[in-house]
Coordinates of C-alpha atoms in Angstrom, one line a residue:
X1 CA 23.6 71.3 -9.3
X2 CA 25.1 70.9 -12.5
X3 CA 24.1 73.7 -15.0
X4 CA 23.0 72.8 -18.3
X5 CA 23.2 74.7 -21.7
X6 CA 23.0 74.1 -25.3
X7 CA 26.3 73.9 -27.5
X8 CA 25.6 72.9 -31.1
X9 CA 29.2 73.0 -31.9
X10 CA 30.3 70.9 -29.2
X11 CA 27.2 68.4 -30.3
X12 CA 28.7 68.3 -33.8
X13 CA 32.1 67.6 -32.4
X14 CA 30.5 64.8 -30.2
X15 CA 28.4 63.4 -33.2
X16 CA 31.9 63.3 -35.2
X17 CA 33.9 61.3 -32.4
X18 CA 30.9 58.9 -31.1
X19 CA 29.0 56.4 -33.1
X20 CA 25.3 56.6 -32.6
X21 CA 25.0 53.5 -30.1
X22 CA 27.9 54.9 -28.1
X23 CA 26.0 58.2 -27.7
X24 CA 23.1 56.4 -26.2
X25 CA 25.1 54.4 -23.9
X26 CA 27.1 57.4 -22.8
X27 CA 23.5 59.3 -22.3
X28 CA 22.2 56.3 -20.0
X29 CA 25.4 56.4 -17.9
X30 CA 25.3 60.2 -17.5
X31 CA 21.6 60.1 -16.8
X32 CA 22.5 57.7 -14.0
X33 CA 25.1 59.8 -12.4
X34 CA 24.0 63.5 -13.0
X35 CA 21.5 65.2 -11.2
X36 CA 19.7 67.1 -13.8
X37 CA 18.2 70.5 -13.1
X38 CA 14.3 70.9 -13.6
X39 CA 13.6 71.4 -17.0
X40 CA 11.2 74.6 -16.3
X41 CA 14.0 76.0 -14.1
X42 CA 16.5 75.8 -17.1
X43 CA 13.9 77.6 -19.3
X44 CA 13.1 80.1 -16.8
X45 CA 16.7 81.0 -16.4
X46 CA 17.7 81.4 -19.9
X47 CA 20.0 78.8 -20.0
X48 CA 18.9 77.0 -23.0
X49 CA 19.4 78.4 -26.6
X50 CA 16.5 79.1 -28.5
X51 CA 18.5 78.3 -31.5
X52 CA 18.2 74.2 -30.8
X53 CA 17.4 72.2 -33.7
X54 CA 15.6 68.8 -33.1
X55 CA 16.6 65.9 -35.3
X56 CA 14.3 64.0 -37.4
X57 CA 15.1 60.9 -35.1
X58 CA 13.5 63.1 -32.1
X59 CA 10.4 63.5 -34.0
X60 CA 10.0 59.8 -35.5
X61 CA 11.0 57.8 -32.3
X62 CA 11.3 60.2 -29.5
X63 CA 14.7 59.1 -28.9
X64 CA 17.4 61.8 -29.4
X65 CA 18.5 65.3 -29.7
X66 CA 20.1 65.9 -32.7
X67 CA 22.3 68.7 -33.7
X68 CA 21.5 70.3 -30.0
X69 CA 22.4 68.7 -27.2
X70 CA 22.5 69.2 -23.5
X71 CA 26.0 69.7 -22.1
X72 CA 27.4 70.3 -18.7
X73 CA 29.8 73.0 -17.7
X74 CA 32.5 70.3 -18.5
X75 CA 31.8 70.1 -21.9
X76 CA 30.2 66.5 -21.7
X77 CA 27.5 66.0 -24.3
X78 CA 25.0 63.3 -23.0
X79 CA 21.9 63.6 -25.6
X80 CA 18.5 63.3 -24.0
X81 CA 15.7 61.0 -24.8
X82 CA 12.3 62.4 -25.5
X83 CA 11.0 60.5 -22.6
X84 CA 13.2 62.2 -20.2
X85 CA 11.5 65.6 -20.9
X86 CA 7.7 64.6 -22.2
X87 CA 6.9 61.7 -20.0
X88 CA 8.8 62.5 -16.7
X89 CA 8.8 65.3 -14.6
X90 CA 11.8 66.2 -12.6
X91 CA 10.5 67.5 -9.1
X92 CA 12.7 69.1 -6.3
X93 CA 16.1 70.3 -6.1
X94 CA 17.4 66.7 -5.6
X95 CA 16.4 66.0 -9.2
X96 CA 14.4 62.9 -8.6
X97 CA 12.2 61.8 -11.6
X98 CA 8.7 61.1 -11.1
X99 CA 8.4 58.1 -13.4
X100 CA 5.3 56.8 -15.3
X101 CA 4.7 53.5 -14.0
X102 CA 1.5 52.9 -16.0
X103 CA 3.2 50.7 -18.5
X104 CA 4.9 48.4 -15.9
X105 CA 1.4 48.0 -14.0
X106 CA -0.7 47.4 -17.0
X107 CA 2.0 44.6 -18.0
X108 CA 1.9 43.2 -14.4
X109 CA -2.0 43.3 -14.6
X110 CA -2.4 41.4 -17.9
X111 CA 0.1 38.5 -16.6
X112 CA -2.0 38.3 -13.7
X113 CA -5.0 37.0 -15.6
X114 CA -3.0 33.7 -15.9
X115 CA -2.9 33.8 -12.0
X116 CA -6.7 34.3 -11.8
X117 CA -7.1 31.5 -14.2
X118 CA -4.9 29.5 -11.8
X119 CA -6.7 30.3 -9.0
X120 CA -10.2 29.8 -10.4
X121 CA -9.7 26.3 -11.7
X122 CA -8.4 25.1 -8.3
X123 CA -11.3 26.3 -6.8
X124 CA -14.1 25.7 -9.4
X125 CA -14.8 21.8 -8.6
X126 CA -15.3 22.6 -4.8
X127 CA -19.1 22.8 -5.1
X128 CA -20.5 20.9 -8.1
X129 CA -17.9 18.0 -8.3
X130 CA -21.0 15.4 -6.8
X131 CA -23.4 16.8 -9.4
X132 CA -20.7 16.4 -12.2
X133 CA -20.3 12.9 -11.0
X134 CA -23.9 12.1 -11.1
X135 CA -24.6 13.8 -14.4
X136 CA -21.4 12.1 -16.2
X137 CA -22.1 8.4 -14.6
X138 CA -19.3 7.8 -12.0
X139 CA -21.2 9.1 -9.0
X140 CA -20.2 5.8 -7.1
X141 CA -16.7 5.6 -7.7
X142 CA -14.8 8.0 -5.3
X143 CA -11.5 7.1 -7.1
X144 CA -12.7 8.5 -10.5
X145 CA -13.7 11.5 -8.4
X146 CA -10.0 12.3 -7.0
X147 CA -8.8 11.5 -10.7
X148 CA -10.9 14.2 -11.8
X149 CA -9.2 16.8 -9.2
X150 CA -5.9 15.2 -9.5
X151 CA -5.4 15.4 -13.2
X152 CA -5.2 18.8 -13.3
X153 CA -2.3 18.6 -10.7
X154 CA -0.2 15.9 -13.0
X155 CA -0.8 18.2 -16.0
X156 CA 0.0 21.4 -14.0
X157 CA 3.6 19.4 -12.9
X158 CA 4.3 18.8 -16.5
X159 CA 3.3 22.5 -17.9
X160 CA 5.6 24.1 -15.2
X161 CA 8.5 22.0 -16.3
X162 CA 7.7 23.0 -20.1
X163 CA 7.3 26.5 -19.2
X164 CA 11.1 27.2 -19.0
X165 CA 11.8 26.0 -22.5
X166 CA 9.0 28.0 -24.1
X167 CA 9.9 31.2 -22.2
X168 CA 13.5 30.9 -22.8
X169 CA 13.2 30.0 -26.3
X170 CA 10.3 32.2 -27.6
X171 CA 10.4 34.8 -25.1
X172 CA 7.7 35.5 -22.4
X173 CA 5.3 37.2 -24.3
X174 CA 4.8 34.2 -26.9
X175 CA 5.0 31.8 -24.2
X176 CA 2.1 33.5 -22.4
X177 CA 0.1 33.4 -26.2
X178 CA 0.8 29.4 -25.9
X179 CA -0.6 29.5 -22.4
X180 CA -3.8 30.5 -23.2
X181 CA -4.5 27.6 -25.6
X182 CA -4.8 24.9 -22.9
X183 CA -6.5 27.4 -20.6
X184 CA -9.2 28.0 -23.2
X185 CA -9.4 24.7 -24.8
X186 CA -9.5 23.2 -21.6
X187 CA -12.3 25.2 -20.3
X188 CA -14.3 24.7 -23.4
X189 CA -13.7 20.7 -23.1
X190 CA -15.1 20.5 -19.5
X191 CA -18.2 22.7 -20.3
X192 CA -19.1 20.2 -23.2
X193 CA -18.2 17.0 -21.3
X194 CA -20.2 13.9 -21.8
X195 CA -18.6 11.5 -19.7
X196 CA -15.6 10.7 -17.6
X197 CA -13.0 10.4 -20.3
X198 CA -13.8 13.8 -21.6
X199 CA -14.0 15.6 -18.1
X200 CA -10.4 14.2 -17.4
X201 CA -9.0 15.4 -20.5
X202 CA -10.2 18.8 -20.0
X203 CA -8.8 18.9 -16.8
X204 CA -5.6 17.5 -17.7
X205 CA -5.3 20.0 -20.5
X206 CA -6.3 23.0 -17.9
X207 CA -3.4 21.5 -15.9
X208 CA -0.9 22.1 -18.5
X209 CA -2.2 25.8 -18.7
X210 CA -2.1 26.4 -15.1
X211 CA 1.4 24.9 -14.8
X212 CA 2.5 27.2 -17.3
X213 CA 0.8 30.0 -15.7
X214 CA 2.4 29.2 -12.4
X215 CA 6.0 29.6 -13.8
X216 CA 5.4 32.4 -16.4
X217 CA 3.6 34.7 -14.4
X218 CA 6.1 35.4 -11.4
X219 CA 9.0 35.1 -14.0
X220 CA 7.6 37.8 -16.2
X221 CA 6.4 40.0 -13.2
X222 CA 9.9 40.2 -11.5
X223 CA 11.3 41.0 -14.9
X224 CA 9.1 44.0 -15.5
X225 CA 8.4 45.4 -12.3
X226 CA 10.7 48.1 -11.0
X227 CA 13.3 47.4 -8.5
X228 CA 11.5 49.5 -5.5
X229 CA 8.2 47.8 -6.2
X230 CA 9.4 44.5 -7.2
X231 CA 8.1 42.9 -3.9
X232 CA 4.7 44.4 -4.0
X233 CA 4.1 43.8 -7.7
X234 CA 5.5 40.1 -7.1
X235 CA 2.8 39.5 -4.5
X236 CA 0.2 40.3 -7.0
X237 CA 0.7 36.6 -8.6
X238 CA -0.3 35.1 -5.0
X239 CA -3.2 37.7 -4.5
X240 CA -4.7 37.1 -8.1
X241 CA -4.5 33.5 -7.4
X242 CA -6.2 33.8 -4.0
X243 CA -8.8 36.0 -5.7
X244 CA -9.3 33.5 -8.5
X245 CA -9.9 30.8 -5.8
X246 CA -12.5 33.3 -3.9
X247 CA -14.3 34.1 -7.1
X248 CA -15.0 30.1 -7.6
X249 CA -16.0 29.7 -4.3
X250 CA -18.5 32.6 -4.9
X251 CA -19.6 31.1 -8.2
X252 CA -20.1 27.9 -6.3
X253 CA -22.4 30.0 -3.6
X254 CA -24.4 31.9 -6.4
X255 CA -24.5 29.4 -9.0
X256 CA -26.3 26.2 -8.5
X257 CA -24.3 23.2 -8.9
X258 CA -26.4 21.9 -11.8
X259 CA -25.3 24.7 -13.9
X260 CA -21.4 23.5 -13.4
X261 CA -21.1 24.0 -17.5
X262 CA -21.5 27.4 -17.1
X263 CA -18.9 27.5 -14.3
X264 CA -16.3 26.0 -16.7
X265 CA -17.4 28.9 -19.6
X266 CA -16.8 31.7 -16.9
X267 CA -13.2 30.1 -16.6
X268 CA -12.5 31.0 -20.6
X269 CA -12.9 34.9 -19.9
X270 CA -9.3 35.2 -18.3
X271 CA -7.9 33.1 -20.8
X272 CA -8.9 35.6 -23.2
X273 CA -8.1 38.6 -21.5
X274 CA -4.5 37.2 -21.3
X275 CA -4.3 36.6 -24.8
X276 CA -5.5 39.9 -26.1
X277 CA -3.7 42.0 -23.2
X278 CA -0.3 40.3 -24.0
X279 CA -0.7 41.7 -27.7
X280 CA -0.1 45.1 -25.9
X281 CA 2.2 44.3 -23.4
X282 CA 5.9 44.6 -23.5
X283 CA 8.3 41.9 -23.8
X284 CA 10.8 41.2 -20.5
X285 CA 13.9 43.5 -21.1
X286 CA 15.6 41.0 -19.3
X287 CA 15.0 38.4 -21.9
X288 CA 15.6 40.7 -24.6
X289 CA 19.1 41.6 -23.3
X290 CA 20.0 38.0 -23.1
X291 CA 19.0 37.5 -26.5
X292 CA 21.4 40.0 -27.6
X293 CA 18.4 42.6 -28.6
X294 CA 20.4 45.5 -26.4
X295 CA 18.6 48.3 -28.0
X296 CA 15.2 46.8 -27.8
X297 CA 15.9 45.8 -24.1
X298 CA 17.0 49.4 -23.2
X299 CA 14.0 51.0 -24.9
X300 CA 11.6 48.7 -23.0
X301 CA 13.6 49.3 -19.7
X302 CA 13.0 53.1 -20.4
X303 CA 9.5 52.7 -21.0
X304 CA 8.9 50.5 -17.9
X305 CA 11.4 52.0 -15.5
X306 CA 12.1 55.5 -16.6
X307 CA 15.4 57.3 -17.2
X308 CA 17.7 55.1 -15.1
X309 CA 15.9 52.0 -16.3
X310 CA 18.6 50.9 -18.7
X311 CA 21.1 51.1 -16.1
X312 CA 19.2 48.7 -13.9
X313 CA 20.0 46.2 -16.8
X314 CA 23.3 46.0 -15.4
X315 CA 25.3 46.4 -18.6
X316 CA 23.8 42.9 -19.3
X317 CA 24.1 44.0 -23.2
X318 CA 27.5 44.1 -23.3
X319 CA 28.2 40.5 -24.0
X320 CA 24.5 39.5 -24.7
X321 CA 25.3 37.8 -28.1
X322 CA 27.5 35.6 -26.2
X323 CA 25.2 35.0 -23.3
X324 CA 22.6 34.1 -25.8
X325 CA 24.9 31.3 -27.5
X326 CA 25.8 30.1 -23.9
X327 CA 21.9 30.0 -23.1
X328 CA 21.3 27.3 -25.7
X329 CA 23.8 25.0 -23.8
X330 CA 22.1 25.2 -20.1
X331 CA 22.0 21.7 -18.5
X332 CA 19.7 20.5 -15.8
X333 CA 22.9 19.8 -13.9
X334 CA 24.0 23.5 -14.0
X335 CA 20.5 24.5 -12.7
X336 CA 20.3 22.1 -10.0
X337 CA 23.8 22.9 -8.8
X338 CA 22.7 26.7 -8.7
X339 CA 22.1 28.0 -5.2
X340 CA 19.2 30.1 -5.9
X341 CA 17.5 27.0 -7.7
X342 CA 18.1 24.9 -4.7
X343 CA 16.8 27.3 -2.0
X344 CA 13.6 27.8 -4.3
X345 CA 12.9 24.0 -4.4
X346 CA 13.4 23.7 -0.7
X347 CA 11.2 27.0 0.1
X348 CA 8.2 25.1 -1.9
X349 CA 8.7 21.8 -0.4
X350 CA 8.5 23.5 3.0
X351 CA 5.7 25.5 1.9
X352 CA 3.5 22.4 0.7
X353 CA 4.5 20.2 3.8
X354 CA 3.7 23.2 6.0
X355 CA -0.1 21.9 6.0
X356 CA -1.7 24.5 3.9
X357 CA -3.7 21.8 1.8
X358 CA -4.6 20.0 5.0
X359 CA -6.1 23.2 6.5
X360 CA -8.1 23.8 3.3
X361 CA -9.3 20.3 3.3
X362 CA -10.6 20.3 6.8
X363 CA -11.9 23.8 6.9
X364 CA -15.6 22.7 6.1
X365 CA -15.4 20.3 9.2
X366 CA -13.7 22.9 11.3
X367 CA -16.5 25.3 10.6
X368 CA -19.0 23.0 10.9
X369 CA -17.7 21.9 14.5
X370 CA -18.3 26.0 15.1
X371 CA -21.7 25.7 14.1
X372 CA -21.3 26.9 10.5
X373 CA -22.9 24.1 8.3
X374 CA -22.7 25.5 4.7
X375 CA -19.6 24.1 3.1
X376 CA -19.6 26.7 0.4
X377 CA -19.8 29.7 3.1
X378 CA -17.0 28.0 5.0
X379 CA -14.6 27.7 1.9
X380 CA -15.5 31.2 0.8
X381 CA -14.5 32.6 4.2
X382 CA -11.1 30.8 4.2
X383 CA -10.5 32.3 0.7
X384 CA -11.4 35.7 1.9
X385 CA -9.2 35.5 4.6
X386 CA -6.5 34.3 2.1
X387 CA -7.0 37.5 0.0
X388 CA -6.9 39.9 3.0
X389 CA -3.6 38.1 4.3
X390 CA -2.3 38.7 0.7
X391 CA -2.8 42.0 0.4
X392 CA -1.3 42.7 3.6
X393 CA 1.7 40.9 2.5
X394 CA 2.0 43.3 -0.6
X395 CA 1.7 46.1 1.6
X396 CA 4.6 45.4 3.8
X397 CA 6.7 43.2 1.1
X398 CA 9.1 46.1 0.2
X399 CA 9.3 47.6 3.8
X400 CA 9.6 44.8 5.9
X401 CA 11.4 42.6 3.3
X402 CA 10.9 38.9 1.9
X403 CA 13.3 37.3 4.4
X404 CA 11.4 39.0 7.5
X405 CA 8.1 38.1 6.2
X406 CA 8.9 34.5 5.7
X407 CA 10.3 34.0 9.2
X408 CA 7.3 35.6 10.8
X409 CA 4.7 33.8 8.5
X410 CA 6.0 30.2 9.4
X411 CA 6.3 31.1 13.0
X412 CA 2.7 32.1 12.8
X413 CA 1.5 28.9 11.1
X414 CA 3.7 26.8 13.4
X415 CA 2.2 28.0 16.4
X416 CA -1.1 28.0 15.0
X417 CA -0.6 24.1 14.2
X418 CA 0.7 23.5 17.7
X419 CA -2.4 25.0 19.4
X420 CA -4.8 23.3 17.4
X421 CA -3.0 19.8 17.6
X422 CA -3.2 20.4 21.7
X423 CA -6.9 21.3 21.5
X424 CA -7.6 18.1 19.8
X425 CA -5.2 16.0 21.8
X426 CA -5.9 17.1 25.5
X427 CA -9.2 16.1 26.8
X428 CA -9.4 19.2 29.2
X429 CA -9.6 21.2 25.9
X430 CA -12.2 19.3 24.3
X431 CA -15.2 21.8 25.1
X432 CA -13.6 24.6 23.5
X433 CA -12.0 22.6 20.7
X434 CA -14.0 23.5 18.1
X435 CA -13.4 27.2 18.9
X436 CA -9.5 26.4 19.0
X437 CA -9.6 24.6 15.5
X438 CA -12.0 27.7 14.1
X439 CA -9.7 30.3 15.2
X440 CA -6.2 28.5 14.8
X441 CA -7.5 27.8 11.1
X442 CA -8.2 31.4 10.5
X443 CA -5.0 32.6 12.0
X444 CA -3.1 29.9 10.0
X445 CA -4.5 30.7 6.9
X446 CA -3.8 34.6 7.4
X447 CA 0.1 33.7 8.5
X448 CA 0.3 31.6 5.3
X449 CA -0.9 34.3 2.9
X450 CA 1.2 37.0 4.5
X451 CA 4.6 35.4 3.8
X452 CA 4.7 31.5 2.9
X453 CA 2.3 31.9 0.4
X454 CA 3.3 34.6 -1.8
X455 CA 7.2 35.1 -1.1
X456 CA 8.4 32.0 -2.6
X457 CA 7.0 32.7 -5.7
X458 CA 8.6 36.0 -6.0
X459 CA 11.9 34.9 -4.3
X460 CA 13.0 32.2 -6.9
X461 CA 13.2 34.5 -10.0
X462 CA 14.9 37.1 -7.7
X463 CA 17.5 34.8 -6.5
X464 CA 18.6 33.0 -9.8
X465 CA 20.5 34.6 -12.5
X466 CA 19.2 35.6 -16.2
X467 CA 20.9 32.7 -17.7
X468 CA 19.0 30.2 -15.6
X469 CA 16.0 32.0 -14.5
X470 CA 13.2 30.5 -16.7
X471 CA 14.6 26.9 -16.0
X472 CA 15.0 27.6 -12.5
X473 CA 11.7 28.9 -12.0
X474 CA 10.1 25.9 -13.7
X475 CA 12.1 23.4 -11.5
X476 CA 10.8 25.2 -8.5
X477 CA 7.2 25.1 -9.4
X478 CA 7.3 21.7 -10.7
X479 CA 8.9 20.6 -7.4
X480 CA 5.6 22.6 -6.0
X481 CA 3.1 20.6 -8.0
X482 CA 4.9 17.3 -7.2
X483 CA 4.8 18.0 -3.4
X484 CA 0.9 19.3 -3.7
X485 CA 0.1 15.9 -5.4
X486 CA 1.9 13.8 -2.7
X487 CA 0.6 15.6 0.1
X488 CA -2.8 15.2 -1.4
X489 CA -2.5 11.7 -1.7
X490 CA -0.7 11.0 1.7
X491 CA -2.7 13.1 3.9
X492 CA -5.7 11.0 4.6
X493 CA -3.7 7.7 5.2
X494 CA -1.5 9.8 7.6
X495 CA -4.8 11.0 9.4
X496 CA -5.8 7.3 9.6
X497 CA -2.7 5.9 11.3
X498 CA -1.5 9.1 13.4
X499 CA -4.8 11.1 14.1
X500 CA -5.2 14.6 13.0
X501 CA -3.6 15.6 16.1
X502 CA -0.2 13.8 15.1
X503 CA -0.3 15.3 11.6
X504 CA -0.7 18.7 12.6
X505 CA 2.4 18.5 15.0
X506 CA 4.3 17.2 12.3
X507 CA 3.2 20.4 10.2
X508 CA 4.4 22.6 13.3
X509 CA 7.8 20.9 13.1
X510 CA 8.3 21.5 9.5
X511 CA 7.3 25.2 10.2
X512 CA 9.9 25.4 12.7
X513 CA 12.3 23.6 10.2
X514 CA 11.3 26.5 7.8
X515 CA 12.1 29.4 10.3
X516 CA 15.7 27.9 10.6
X517 CA 16.2 27.3 7.2
X518 CA 15.0 31.0 6.2
X519 CA 17.3 32.2 8.8
X520 CA 20.4 30.6 7.5
X521 CA 20.1 30.3 3.7
X522 CA 17.7 33.0 2.2
X523 CA 19.0 36.1 1.5
X524 CA 17.3 39.7 1.5
X525 CA 16.4 40.9 -1.7
X526 CA 14.5 44.1 -0.9
X527 CA 15.4 47.1 -2.6
X528 CA 17.9 45.3 -5.0
X529 CA 18.0 45.2 -8.5
X530 CA 18.1 41.8 -10.2
X531 CA 21.7 42.0 -11.3
X532 CA 22.8 43.1 -7.8
X533 CA 21.3 40.0 -6.3
X534 CA 22.7 37.9 -8.9
X535 CA 26.2 38.8 -7.8
X536 CA 25.4 38.8 -4.2
X537 CA 24.4 35.2 -4.7
X538 CA 27.6 34.5 -6.9
X539 CA 29.6 35.1 -3.7

């Protein structure tokens, strides 16, 4: 183990021969390679001189040791950051640092308010739509009721595509601030709606907000999460969407449908929390580095990821100004031709055509066939299973890996669909068709939540490079919303033409194709930094 001691004369020589920025870069390179002796042991062994003089910069910014510096026996002089000493304890002979992960956890928690708002708005109309239609005078029109629901999907498609421009031009934090405006304004407009026009306007504005959230939240989380926890923290996005849906369904249970204006007012709470929380959250270090703000990027990386945080940027700041100039010239052709983007778009297409919307749509009738007549209770049960499965995915994401979870998830979904289609098609199974449908629905939702639900949103920002990541995520999420809308419009006509069993068989085939696609095209990203994944994807 390298012995550390203080050499003031060597420090002065080092300072004279190196610029301030070079010394900081040398520090980070050194700290990445060297195994540091625990500070307490250094002090106990008397290897540190009591004559060490701390610079004013140390006191003001917690950055560097000034006239006194740590040196190894070979005379190298890496200045230490204050955070290496005061915020991180070195434990064990291996010299591994215990990193304070609270800043990263808080940043993820704040961003997840956008995912919660996303889920809440998806589920809030499940119960009171009929009452809203009666109160606002369009109860006799099924098409207008459908328009109230689909207007948010159309807005979401536009919002998700626009999210890339905002995130890349303004930064992730400022984009979140703008996202709060439609989330809050749309909820307030819906709560005060007096007719069909105002409720559709409010829902469309809400759609813009949840579209922005669908692109911004996974992007931001992937860029602030530590490498070894990026899978678990990335799945928080899907988990909070599921919790938001479940919260909306529980609101439907405990608040009467006649109080639907209160339901929309509740939706304003996560929007406010998102705006306030982002005021105290860090900017993405990847975006800062891409924009040429190298010093700020390294400082944020150190705060979020500990002593080796700057090294995880992969030297992205060396030519950052050139990258920033090139970033302004990104074309859609470049984004679409990127391998990671194409994989992401196909993953969301397979996700949406695997049947999740059909399962949710038919959940009430499936539960009714099993003797559970409360639509709200049936929907809440599906939401609870979704949350449980997503929690399981978060636990295994960084152990089993993304690719393994996807294959197991689509396999379980396909088998569930196949069994349900047989239960509906074979006369010999008619006496237990209700039980088969109930069990198949629950298993399907559980398998979806364990892989196909959370992984695509995490995978896309992982497998696309810094330069196009924002645009690629927006394009993938745009395909998600377009497919979501298309499946919703085509599902009932398909059932009328081919029957439920035929449509479920189609979904089972899609799940089988998804397993093949994942096996051949998706790379494993577990335990790799974003820079390492970018290099692998470029081969």
